[in-house]
PDB file of C-alpha atoms in Angstrom:
ATOM      1  CA  MET U 506      10.974   2.298 -10.827  1.00  0.00           C
ATOM      2  CA  GLY U 507      13.129   1.302  -8.222  1.00  0.00           C
ATOM      3  CA  PHE U 508      12.325   4.762  -6.421  1.00  0.00           C
ATOM      4  CA  LEU U 509       8.676   4.188  -6.840  1.00  0.00           C
ATOM      5  CA  VAL U 510       8.727   1.099  -5.512  1.00  0.00           C
ATOM      6  CA  ILE U 511      10.348   2.417  -2.853  1.00  0.00           C
ATOM      7  CA  PHE U 512       8.246   5.212  -2.442  1.00  0.00           C
ATOM      8  CA  ILE U 513       5.226   2.935  -2.374  1.00  0.00           C
ATOM      9  CA  GLN U 514       6.662   0.343   0.221  1.00  0.00           C
ATOM     10  CA  LYS U 515       7.450   3.506   2.766  1.00  0.00           C
ATOM     11  CA  ALA U 516       3.914   4.778   1.974  1.00  0.00           C
ATOM     12  CA  ILE U 517       2.259   1.276   2.348  1.00  0.00           C
ATOM     13  CA  GLY U 518       4.264   0.560   5.680  1.00  0.00           C
ATOM     14  CA  GLN U 519       3.156   4.120   7.328  1.00  0.00           C
ATOM     15  CA  GLY U 520      -0.258   4.080   6.159  1.00  0.00           C
ATOM     16  CA  ILE U 521      -1.042   0.259   7.733  1.00  0.00           C
ATOM     17  CA  GLY U 522      -0.881   1.293  10.959  1.00  0.00           C
ATOM     18  CA  ILE U 523      -2.767   4.364  11.216  1.00  0.00           C
ATOM     19  CA  LEU U 524      -4.857   2.168   8.977  1.00  0.00           C
ATOM     20  CA  TYR U 525      -5.628  -0.246  12.595  1.00  0.00           C
ATOM     21  CA  GLY U 526      -6.219   3.035  14.544  1.00  0.00           C
ATOM     22  CA  ALA U 527      -8.960   4.523  12.134  1.00  0.00           C
ATOM     23  CA  LEU U 528     -10.447   1.186  12.332  1.00  0.00           C
ATOM     24  CA  GLY U 529     -10.717   0.718  15.657  1.00  0.00           C
ATOM     25  CA  GLU U 530     -11.972   4.479  15.950  1.00  0.00           C
ATOM     26  CA  ILE U 531     -14.967   3.841  13.327  1.00  0.00           C
ATOM     27  CA  MET U 532     -15.358   1.056  15.617  1.00  0.00           C
ATOM     28  CA  THR U 533     -16.222   3.225  18.824  1.00  0.00           C
ATOM     29  CA  GLU U 534     -17.698   6.310  17.089  1.00  0.00           C
ATOM     30  CA  LYS U 535     -19.976   3.951  15.511  1.00  0.00           C
ATOM     31  CA  SER U 536     -21.012   3.370  18.817  1.00  0.00           C
ATOM     32  CA  GLY U 537     -21.388   7.227  19.864  1.00  0.00           C
ATOM     33  CA  ASN U 538     -18.853   7.531  21.799  1.00  0.00           C
ATOM     34  CA  LEU U 539     -15.391  10.186  20.592  1.00  0.00           C
ATOM     35  CA  ASN U 540     -12.694   7.931  21.959  1.00  0.00           C
ATOM     36  CA  LEU U 541      -9.099  10.843  21.705  1.00  0.00           C
ATOM     37  CA  GLY U 542      -7.549   7.991  23.367  1.00  0.00           C
ATOM     38  CA  ILE U 543      -6.912   5.600  19.899  1.00  0.00           C
ATOM     39  CA  PRO U 544      -3.507   6.792  20.057  1.00  0.00           C
ATOM     40  CA  GLY U 545      -2.405   5.782  23.677  1.00  0.00           C
ATOM     41  CA  MET U 546      -3.941   2.963  23.095  1.00  0.00           C
ATOM     42  CA  MET U 547      -2.050   2.354  19.928  1.00  0.00           C
ATOM     43  CA  TYR U 548       1.270   2.518  22.072  1.00  0.00           C
ATOM     44  CA  MET U 549      -0.013   0.038  24.812  1.00  0.00           C
ATOM     45  CA  GLY U 550      -0.797  -2.481  22.444  1.00  0.00           C
ATOM     46  CA  GLY U 551       2.111  -1.908  21.047  1.00  0.00           C
ATOM     47  CA  ILE U 552       4.414  -1.990  24.030  1.00  0.00           C
ATOM     48  CA  ALA U 553       2.521  -5.007  25.671  1.00  0.00           C
ATOM     49  CA  GLY U 554       2.864  -7.047  22.678  1.00  0.00           C
ATOM     50  CA  LEU U 555       7.020  -6.539  22.552  1.00  0.00           C
ATOM     51  CA  ILE U 556       6.846  -6.817  26.441  1.00  0.00           C
ATOM     52  CA  GLY U 557       5.698 -10.686  25.813  1.00  0.00           C
ATOM     53  CA  ALA U 558       7.504 -11.411  22.902  1.00  0.00           C
ATOM     54  CA  PHE U 559      10.660 -10.001  24.890  1.00  0.00           C
ATOM     55  CA  LEU U 560       9.550 -12.190  28.208  1.00  0.00           C
ATOM     56  CA  TYR U 561       9.079 -15.033  26.006  1.00  0.00           C
ATOM     57  CA  GLU U 562      12.113 -15.204  23.511  1.00  0.00           C
ATOM     58  CA  ASN U 563      14.485 -14.440  27.235  1.00  0.00           C
ATOM     59  CA  SER U 564      12.604 -18.022  28.706  1.00  0.00           C
ATOM     60  CA  VAL U 565      13.332 -20.035  26.261  1.00  0.00           C
ATOM     61  CA  GLU U 566      16.611 -21.683  24.793  1.00  0.00           C
ATOM     62  CA  THR U 567      15.667 -21.517  21.467  1.00  0.00           C
ATOM     63  CA  PRO U 568      12.494 -19.360  21.137  1.00  0.00           C
ATOM     64  CA  ASN U 569       9.897 -19.695  18.523  1.00  0.00           C
ATOM     65  CA  GLY U 570       8.457 -16.725  16.086  1.00  0.00           C
ATOM     66  CA  PHE U 571       5.422 -17.786  15.583  1.00  0.00           C
ATOM     67  CA  VAL U 572       4.746 -18.506  19.265  1.00  0.00           C
ATOM     68  CA  GLY U 573       6.316 -15.380  19.515  1.00  0.00           C
ATOM     69  CA  VAL U 574       3.844 -13.938  17.379  1.00  0.00           C
ATOM     70  CA  LEU U 575       0.605 -15.258  18.944  1.00  0.00           C
ATOM     71  CA  ILE U 576       2.404 -14.450  22.600  1.00  0.00           C
ATOM     72  CA  SER U 577       2.695 -10.705  21.194  1.00  0.00           C
ATOM     73  CA  PHE U 578      -0.518 -10.444  19.010  1.00  0.00           C
ATOM     74  CA  LEU U 579      -2.983 -11.428  22.217  1.00  0.00           C
ATOM     75  CA  CYS U 580      -1.291  -9.031  24.807  1.00  0.00           C
ATOM     76  CA  ALA U 581      -1.217  -6.229  22.192  1.00  0.00           C
ATOM     77  CA  PHE U 582      -4.621  -6.551  21.661  1.00  0.00           C
ATOM     78  CA  ALA U 583      -5.530  -7.504  25.157  1.00  0.00           C
ATOM     79  CA  CYS U 584      -3.727  -4.820  27.066  1.00  0.00           C
ATOM     80  CA  ALA U 585      -6.213  -1.955  24.370  1.00  0.00           C
ATOM     81  CA  ALA U 586      -8.589  -3.750  25.191  1.00  0.00           C
ATOM     82  CA  LEU U 587      -7.985  -3.034  28.780  1.00  0.00           C
ATOM     83  CA  GLY U 588      -7.519   0.535  28.179  1.00  0.00           C
ATOM     84  CA  GLY U 589     -11.017   0.265  26.146  1.00  0.00           C
ATOM     85  CA  LEU U 590     -12.625  -0.922  28.485  1.00  0.00           C
ATOM     86  CA  VAL U 591     -10.733   1.916  31.278  1.00  0.00           C
ATOM     87  CA  TYR U 592     -12.323   4.419  28.857  1.00  0.00           C
ATOM     88  CA  SER U 593     -16.031   2.810  28.738  1.00  0.00           C
ATOM     89  CA  VAL U 594     -16.259   2.192  32.168  1.00  0.00           C
ATOM     90  CA  LEU U 595     -15.220   5.940  32.814  1.00  0.00           C
ATOM     91  CA  THR U 596     -17.832   7.565  30.445  1.00  0.00           C
ATOM     92  CA  ILE U 597     -20.087   5.179  30.281  1.00  0.00           C
ATOM     93  CA  THR U 598     -21.025   4.109  33.582  1.00  0.00           C
ATOM     94  CA  LEU U 599     -19.643   7.319  35.252  1.00  0.00           C
ATOM     95  CA  ARG U 600     -20.310   9.529  32.652  1.00  0.00           C
ATOM     96  CA  ALA U 601     -16.744  11.286  32.972  1.00  0.00           C
ATOM     97  CA  ASN U 602     -16.311  13.877  30.213  1.00  0.00           C
ATOM     98  CA  GLN U 603     -15.174  11.596  26.798  1.00  0.00           C
ATOM     99  CA  ASN U 604     -12.349  14.614  25.175  1.00  0.00           C
ATOM    100  CA  VAL U 605     -11.169  14.482  28.834  1.00  0.00           C
ATOM    101  CA  THR U 606     -11.091  10.536  29.086  1.00  0.00           C
ATOM    102  CA  GLY U 607      -9.841  10.044  25.468  1.00  0.00           C
ATOM    103  CA  LEU U 608      -6.615  12.681  25.978  1.00  0.00           C
ATOM    104  CA  ALA U 609      -5.744  11.452  29.450  1.00  0.00           C
ATOM    105  CA  LEU U 610      -5.287   7.710  28.181  1.00  0.00           C
ATOM    106  CA  THR U 611      -3.775   8.918  25.401  1.00  0.00           C
ATOM    107  CA  THR U 612      -0.905  10.513  27.987  1.00  0.00           C
ATOM    108  CA  PHE U 613      -0.942   7.078  29.721  1.00  0.00           C
ATOM    109  CA  GLY U 614      -0.072   5.724  26.629  1.00  0.00           C
ATOM    110  CA  ASN U 615       2.374   7.909  26.013  1.00  0.00           C
ATOM    111  CA  PHE U 616       4.498   6.838  29.396  1.00  0.00           C
ATOM    112  CA  PHE U 617       3.462   3.337  29.029  1.00  0.00           C
ATOM    113  CA  GLY U 618       6.549   2.567  27.779  1.00  0.00           C
ATOM    114  CA  GLY U 619       9.059   3.495  30.647  1.00  0.00           C
ATOM    115  CA  SER U 620       8.862  -0.017  31.763  1.00  0.00           C
ATOM    116  CA  LEU U 621      10.493  -1.449  28.437  1.00  0.00           C
ATOM    117  CA  ALA U 622      13.584   1.170  30.079  1.00  0.00           C
ATOM    118  CA  LYS U 623      13.738  -1.124  32.875  1.00  0.00           C
ATOM    119  CA  LEU U 624      13.923  -4.391  30.759  1.00  0.00           C
ATOM    120  CA  ALA U 625      16.149  -2.857  28.639  1.00  0.00           C
ATOM    121  CA  GLY U 626      18.582  -2.498  32.315  1.00  0.00           C
ATOM    122  CA  GLY U 627      18.669   1.287  31.260  1.00  0.00           C
ATOM    123  CA  VAL U 628      20.107   0.717  27.702  1.00  0.00           C
ATOM    124  CA  GLY U 629      17.146   2.257  25.916  1.00  0.00           C
ATOM    125  CA  GLN U 630      16.907  -0.415  23.207  1.00  0.00           C
ATOM    126  CA  ILE U 631      14.711  -3.824  24.059  1.00  0.00           C
ATOM    127  CA  SER U 632      14.459  -5.983  20.091  1.00  0.00           C
ATOM    128  CA  VAL U 633      13.115  -8.805  19.744  1.00  0.00           C
ATOM    129  CA  ALA U 634      14.369 -10.402  16.539  1.00  0.00           C
ATOM    130  CA  VAL U 635      12.970 -13.953  16.045  1.00  0.00           C
ATOM    131  CA  THR U 636       8.894 -12.549  16.879  1.00  0.00           C
ATOM    132  CA  GLY U 637      10.275  -9.415  14.351  1.00  0.00           C
ATOM    133  CA  ALA U 638      11.550 -11.667  11.858  1.00  0.00           C
ATOM    134  CA  ALA U 639       8.412 -13.754  12.046  1.00  0.00           C
ATOM    135  CA  TYR U 640       6.326 -10.811  11.560  1.00  0.00           C
ATOM    136  CA  LYS U 641       8.151  -9.448   8.504  1.00  0.00           C
ATOM    137  CA  THR U 642       8.006 -12.230   7.070  1.00  0.00           C
ATOM    138  CA  PRO U 643       6.599 -11.447   2.961  1.00  0.00           C
ATOM    139  CA  VAL U 644       4.146 -13.740   1.360  1.00  0.00           C
ATOM    140  CA  PRO U 645       6.231 -16.963   0.005  1.00  0.00           C
ATOM    141  CA  GLY U 646       6.404 -17.001  -3.936  1.00  0.00           C
ATOM    142  CA  LEU U 647       4.427 -13.954  -4.578  1.00  0.00           C
ATOM    143  CA  SER U 648       6.783 -11.433  -3.070  1.00  0.00           C
ATOM    144  CA  LYS U 649       9.597 -12.700  -5.957  1.00  0.00           C
ATOM    145  CA  LEU U 650       7.405 -11.480  -8.499  1.00  0.00           C
ATOM    146  CA  GLY U 651       9.380  -8.623 -10.271  1.00  0.00           C
ATOM    147  CA  VAL U 652       8.270  -5.552  -9.347  1.00  0.00           C
ATOM    148  CA  VAL U 653       4.647  -6.900  -9.128  1.00  0.00           C
ATOM    149  CA  GLY U 654       5.792  -8.883  -5.748  1.00  0.00           C
ATOM    150  CA  GLN U 655       7.879  -6.345  -4.441  1.00  0.00           C
ATOM    151  CA  VAL U 656       4.841  -3.846  -4.336  1.00  0.00           C
ATOM    152  CA  LEU U 657       1.601  -6.115  -3.484  1.00  0.00           C
ATOM    153  CA  PHE U 658       3.248  -8.821  -1.554  1.00  0.00           C
ATOM    154  CA  SER U 659       6.526  -8.089   0.259  1.00  0.00           C
ATOM    155  CA  TYR U 660       5.354  -7.739   2.910  1.00  0.00           C
ATOM    156  CA  GLY U 661       4.044  -9.482   6.986  1.00  0.00           C
ATOM    157  CA  PHE U 662       0.669 -10.633   7.605  1.00  0.00           C
ATOM    158  CA  LEU U 663      -0.453  -7.627   9.696  1.00  0.00           C
ATOM    159  CA  THR U 664      -0.099  -5.650   6.068  1.00  0.00           C
ATOM    160  CA  TYR U 665      -2.745  -7.475   4.737  1.00  0.00           C
ATOM    161  CA  LEU U 666      -4.731  -8.638   8.039  1.00  0.00           C
ATOM    162  CA  ALA U 667      -5.607  -4.495   8.014  1.00  0.00           C
ATOM    163  CA  ILE U 668      -7.163  -4.748   4.850  1.00  0.00           C
ATOM    164  CA  ILE U 669      -9.113  -7.514   5.533  1.00  0.00           C
ATOM    165  CA  LEU U 670     -10.380  -6.108   8.453  1.00  0.00           C
ATOM    166  CA  ALA U 671     -11.175  -3.108   7.076  1.00  0.00           C
ATOM    167  CA  ILE U 672     -13.361  -4.856   4.480  1.00  0.00           C
ATOM    168  CA  ILE U 673     -14.909  -7.235   7.259  1.00  0.00           C
ATOM    169  CA  LEU U 674     -15.713  -4.050   9.112  1.00  0.00           C
ATOM    170  CA  ALA U 675     -17.115  -2.053   6.095  1.00  0.00           C
ATOM    171  CA  PHE U 676     -19.887  -5.228   5.747  1.00  0.00           C
ATOM    172  CA  PHE U 677     -20.363  -5.846   9.333  1.00  0.00           C
ATOM    173  CA  LEU U 678     -21.589  -2.036   9.907  1.00  0.00           C
ATOM    174  CA  GLY U 679     -23.658  -2.155   6.566  1.00  0.00           C
ATOM    175  CA  LYS U 680     -24.705  -5.725   5.871  1.00  0.00           C
ATOM    176  CA  THR U 681     -25.167  -7.424   9.217  1.00  0.00           C
ATOM    177  CA  ARG U 682     -27.943  -7.116  12.006  1.00  0.00           C
ATOM    178  CA  LYS U 683     -25.691  -6.550  15.141  1.00  0.00           C
ATOM    179  CA  GLY U 684     -23.791  -3.612  12.447  1.00  0.00           C
ATOM    180  CA  LEU U 685     -26.886  -2.152  12.263  1.00  0.00           C
ATOM    181  CA  ASN U 686     -27.945  -2.194  15.580  1.00  0.00           C
ATOM    182  CA  LEU U 687     -25.019  -0.767  16.670  1.00  0.00           C
ATOM    183  CA  ARG U 688     -25.275   2.235  14.216  1.00  0.00           C
ATOM    184  CA  ALA U 689     -29.210   3.141  15.835  1.00  0.00           C
ATOM    185  CA  VAL U 690     -27.104   3.122  19.202  1.00  0.00           C
ATOM    186  CA  GLY U 691     -24.564   5.335  17.984  1.00  0.00           C
ATOM    187  CA  GLU U 692     -27.168   7.550  16.282  1.00  0.00           C
ATOM    188  CA  SER U 693     -29.535   7.200  18.732  1.00  0.00           C
ATOM    189  CA  PRO U 694     -29.472   5.361  21.443  1.00  0.00           C
ATOM    190  CA  ALA U 695     -32.814   5.966  23.294  1.00  0.00           C
ATOM    191  CA  THR U 696     -34.528   4.820  20.408  1.00  0.00           C
ATOM    192  CA  ALA U 697     -32.687   1.562  20.082  1.00  0.00           C
ATOM    193  CA  ASP U 698     -33.433   0.980  23.782  1.00  0.00           C
ATOM    194  CA  ALA U 699     -37.090   1.854  22.843  1.00  0.00           C
ATOM    195  CA  ALA U 700     -36.418  -1.108  19.718  1.00  0.00           C
ATOM    196  CA  GLY U 701     -35.263  -3.578  22.552  1.00  0.00           C
ATOM    197  CA  ILE U 702     -31.335  -3.173  21.958  1.00  0.00           C
ATOM    198  CA  ASN U 703     -28.921  -3.412  24.961  1.00  0.00           C
ATOM    199  CA  VAL U 704     -27.173   0.120  24.682  1.00  0.00           C
ATOM    200  CA  THR U 705     -25.141  -0.323  27.390  1.00  0.00           C
ATOM    201  CA  ALA U 706     -23.654  -3.767  26.181  1.00  0.00           C
ATOM    202  CA  TYR U 707     -23.304  -2.587  22.749  1.00  0.00           C
ATOM    203  CA  LYS U 708     -21.191   0.541  24.149  1.00  0.00           C
ATOM    204  CA  TYR U 709     -18.813  -1.662  25.721  1.00  0.00           C
ATOM    205  CA  LEU U 710     -18.313  -4.205  23.246  1.00  0.00           C
ATOM    206  CA  ALA U 711     -17.331  -1.259  20.462  1.00  0.00           C
ATOM    207  CA  THR U 712     -15.675  -0.029  22.186  1.00  0.00           C
ATOM    208  CA  CYS U 713     -13.571  -2.451  24.010  1.00  0.00           C
ATOM    209  CA  VAL U 714     -12.987  -4.502  20.470  1.00  0.00           C
ATOM    210  CA  GLY U 715     -12.356  -0.820  18.325  1.00  0.00           C
ATOM    211  CA  GLY U 716      -9.683  -0.602  20.898  1.00  0.00           C
ATOM    212  CA  GLY U 717      -7.835  -3.863  20.779  1.00  0.00           C
ATOM    213  CA  ILE U 718      -7.980  -3.294  16.827  1.00  0.00           C
ATOM    214  CA  SER U 719      -6.187  -0.059  17.365  1.00  0.00           C
ATOM    215  CA  GLY U 720      -3.586  -1.754  19.877  1.00  0.00           C
ATOM    216  CA  LEU U 721      -2.763  -3.522  16.573  1.00  0.00           C
ATOM    217  CA  GLY U 722      -1.553  -0.701  14.939  1.00  0.00           C
ATOM    218  CA  GLY U 723       1.017  -0.160  18.004  1.00  0.00           C
ATOM    219  CA  LEU U 724       1.883  -4.224  17.309  1.00  0.00           C
ATOM    220  CA  TYR U 725       2.324  -3.219  13.801  1.00  0.00           C
ATOM    221  CA  PHE U 726       4.612   0.018  13.896  1.00  0.00           C
ATOM    222  CA  VAL U 727       6.933  -2.226  16.697  1.00  0.00           C
ATOM    223  CA  MET U 728       7.331  -5.411  15.132  1.00  0.00           C
ATOM    224  CA  GLU U 729       6.416  -5.531  11.285  1.00  0.00           C
ATOM    225  CA  TYR U 730       7.469  -1.248  10.535  1.00  0.00           C
ATOM    226  CA  SER U 731      10.776  -1.311  13.219  1.00  0.00           C
ATOM    227  CA  GLY U 732      11.192  -5.109  12.546  1.00  0.00           C
ATOM    228  CA  GLY U 733      10.556  -5.926  16.378  1.00  0.00           C
ATOM    229  CA  THR U 734      13.037  -3.162  17.904  1.00  0.00           C
ATOM    230  CA  TRP U 735      12.414  -0.664  20.317  1.00  0.00           C
ATOM    231  CA  THR U 736      14.606   2.233  20.697  1.00  0.00           C
ATOM    232  CA  ASN U 737      14.221   5.078  23.496  1.00  0.00           C
ATOM    233  CA  ASN U 738      15.418   8.609  20.684  1.00  0.00           C
ATOM    234  CA  GLY U 739      15.961  11.173  22.103  1.00  0.00           C
ATOM    235  CA  PHE U 740      11.777  11.808  22.484  1.00  0.00           C
ATOM    236  CA  GLY U 741      11.478  10.246  25.629  1.00  0.00           C
ATOM    237  CA  ASP U 742       9.719   7.081  26.265  1.00  0.00           C
ATOM    238  CA  ARG U 743       7.389   7.666  23.239  1.00  0.00           C
ATOM    239  CA  GLY U 744      10.134   6.004  20.746  1.00  0.00           C
ATOM    240  CA  TRP U 745       8.831   4.923  17.597  1.00  0.00           C
ATOM    241  CA  LEU U 746       5.189   5.467  17.828  1.00  0.00           C
ATOM    242  CA  ALA U 747       5.698   9.354  18.801  1.00  0.00           C
ATOM    243  CA  ILE U 748       7.731   9.492  15.039  1.00  0.00           C
ATOM    244  CA  ALA U 749       5.247   7.326  13.123  1.00  0.00           C
ATOM    245  CA  LEU U 750       2.426   9.537  14.203  1.00  0.00           C
TER     246      LEU U 750
END
């Protein structure tokens, strides 16, 4: 039984980060864009969140876990959303090739971790223990309910947020007017434009929000899955995310 519990926990741990990336890509694809830069945006989100937490924890004498979580969360979402904005400008406004642009962003994201090596002083590892511990905090009380607690309630809040986001996104795309408009933009931009829908605005917003959501997947890997530690482990600056993906 112990082996089975560990197997399920590890499977969930690996799957949640990928779920964030999938949700971000679904959001983007519904607008008619194929964003191959999602892995790079995940990396950008993870690195930005870690840098934000690192700078915060090293700027105060007694860092607070909640503040570290808030700062890293906002940094991760904003940085990955910025990657989505870059992709949008290049592919929507400037009509650049989507595949080439996405792959370029993935390449950029993979080398984005070089800034961490400088922050670490060349030692190849950065740890934000207080913020990482806050991300890994399980559901109080419920996590102690034997096997059920270990399987269902022993994870940090980003795990449950991913599931909630998946449900919200499904409802948004299938049951709301804005979601249906977004799907119309992706399926037939000309028809959507004739119906009075601002195609460009929907494309930009969906791509940026999708990038931000995918960035939370990178934040999950570096904070909740890895405990707030980044290590240059011989895979260059790709580190933990190269192994996870």
